[in-house]
mmCIF file of C-alpha atoms in Angstrom:
data_model
loop_
_atom_site.group_PDB
_atom_site.id
_atom_site.type_symbol
_atom_site.label_atom_id
_atom_site.label_comp_id
_atom_site.label_asym_id
_atom_site.label_seq_id
_atom_site.Cartn_x
_atom_site.Cartn_y
_atom_site.Cartn_z
ATOM 1 C CA MET A 243 38.046 20.526 67.471
ATOM 2 C CA ILE A 244 37.663 17.103 65.856
ATOM 3 C CA LYS A 245 36.032 14.400 67.957
ATOM 4 C CA THR A 246 38.254 11.421 68.674
ATOM 5 C CA ASP A 247 35.371 9.028 68.005
ATOM 6 C CA LEU A 248 36.337 7.322 64.741
ATOM 7 C CA THR A 249 32.709 7.290 63.587
ATOM 8 C CA SER A 250 32.181 11.026 64.019
ATOM 9 C CA LYS A 251 30.974 13.065 61.048
ATOM 10 C CA ALA A 252 34.260 14.976 61.028
ATOM 11 C CA LEU A 253 36.213 11.838 60.162
ATOM 12 C CA ARG A 254 33.744 9.982 57.932
ATOM 13 C CA GLY A 255 34.752 10.115 54.289
ATOM 14 C CA LYS A 256 38.324 11.108 55.010
ATOM 15 C CA VAL A 257 39.672 7.810 56.327
ATOM 16 C CA LYS A 258 37.993 4.497 55.677
ATOM 17 C CA ILE A 259 38.269 2.035 58.552
ATOM 18 C CA ARG A 260 37.535 -1.591 57.849
ATOM 19 C CA SER A 261 37.704 -4.343 60.460
ATOM 20 C CA ILE A 262 39.755 -7.410 59.652
ATOM 21 C CA LYS A 263 38.310 -10.705 60.856
ATOM 22 C CA ARG A 264 41.555 -12.107 62.173
ATOM 23 C CA ARG A 265 42.923 -10.592 65.365
ATOM 24 C CA ASP A 266 41.897 -7.223 66.709
ATOM 25 C CA THR A 267 43.011 -5.171 63.706
ATOM 26 C CA SER A 268 41.590 -2.725 61.202
ATOM 27 C CA ARG A 269 42.639 -1.555 57.766
ATOM 28 C CA LEU A 270 42.964 2.177 57.094
ATOM 29 C CA GLN A 271 42.398 3.583 53.622
ATOM 30 C CA PHE A 272 42.999 7.243 52.887
ATOM 31 C CA SER A 273 41.524 9.319 50.100
ATOM 32 C CA PRO A 274 43.664 9.991 47.005
ATOM 33 C CA ALA A 275 46.772 12.090 47.583
ATOM 34 C CA HIS A 276 48.560 14.473 45.266
ATOM 35 C CA LYS A 277 52.066 13.451 44.236
ATOM 36 C CA SER A 278 53.650 16.124 46.466
ATOM 37 C CA GLN A 279 51.559 14.967 49.436
ATOM 38 C CA LEU A 280 52.504 11.349 48.848
ATOM 39 C CA GLU A 281 56.209 12.264 48.754
ATOM 40 C CA VAL A 282 55.905 14.034 52.126
ATOM 41 C CA VAL A 283 53.982 11.147 53.715
ATOM 42 C CA LEU A 284 56.429 8.512 52.446
ATOM 43 C CA LEU A 285 59.426 10.562 53.602
ATOM 44 C CA ALA A 286 57.841 11.036 57.048
ATOM 45 C CA LEU A 287 57.154 7.292 57.317
ATOM 46 C CA ALA A 288 60.703 6.411 56.259
ATOM 47 C CA THR A 289 62.151 8.868 58.778
ATOM 48 C CA ALA A 290 59.907 7.599 61.577
ATOM 49 C CA ARG A 291 60.768 3.958 60.740
ATOM 50 C CA ALA A 292 64.479 4.742 60.898
ATOM 51 C CA GLU A 293 64.215 6.731 64.141
ATOM 52 C CA SER A 294 62.129 4.083 65.899
ATOM 53 C CA GLY A 295 64.008 1.102 64.483
ATOM 54 C CA THR A 296 60.904 -0.537 63.038
ATOM 55 C CA GLU A 297 60.228 -1.926 59.600
ATOM 56 C CA TYR A 298 56.459 -1.400 59.838
ATOM 57 C CA ASP A 299 54.713 1.669 58.432
ATOM 58 C CA ILE A 300 51.847 1.379 60.931
ATOM 59 C CA VAL A 301 54.277 1.587 63.858
ATOM 60 C CA ALA A 302 55.897 4.614 62.241
ATOM 61 C CA LEU A 303 52.485 6.205 61.630
ATOM 62 C CA THR A 304 51.451 5.569 65.229
ATOM 63 C CA ASN A 305 54.657 7.227 66.453
ATOM 64 C CA ILE A 306 54.087 10.222 64.182
ATOM 65 C CA CYS A 307 50.519 10.599 65.489
ATOM 66 C CA GLN A 308 51.565 10.256 69.133
ATOM 67 C CA GLN A 309 54.251 12.896 68.668
ATOM 68 C CA TYR A 310 51.771 15.227 66.950
ATOM 69 C CA LEU A 311 49.225 14.816 69.747
ATOM 70 C CA ALA A 312 51.870 15.354 72.431
ATOM 71 C CA CYS A 313 52.761 18.722 70.858
ATOM 72 C CA ASN A 314 49.174 20.009 70.862
#
């Protein structure tokens, strides 16, 4: 099982997390994706944006993650 600590070895190198000076926010950067993976991710984000009524990808991504965690 992957630790939920964002600095754990299991997550390092897979997602880059960089703090942003303004507000209490961070920037996520993922490793390169294959074209087929990118299509799936963009479709999932578009679907989640439409279902939640948001225009923001980060809100859609948060909803996708919460739903995934609720199912496990």
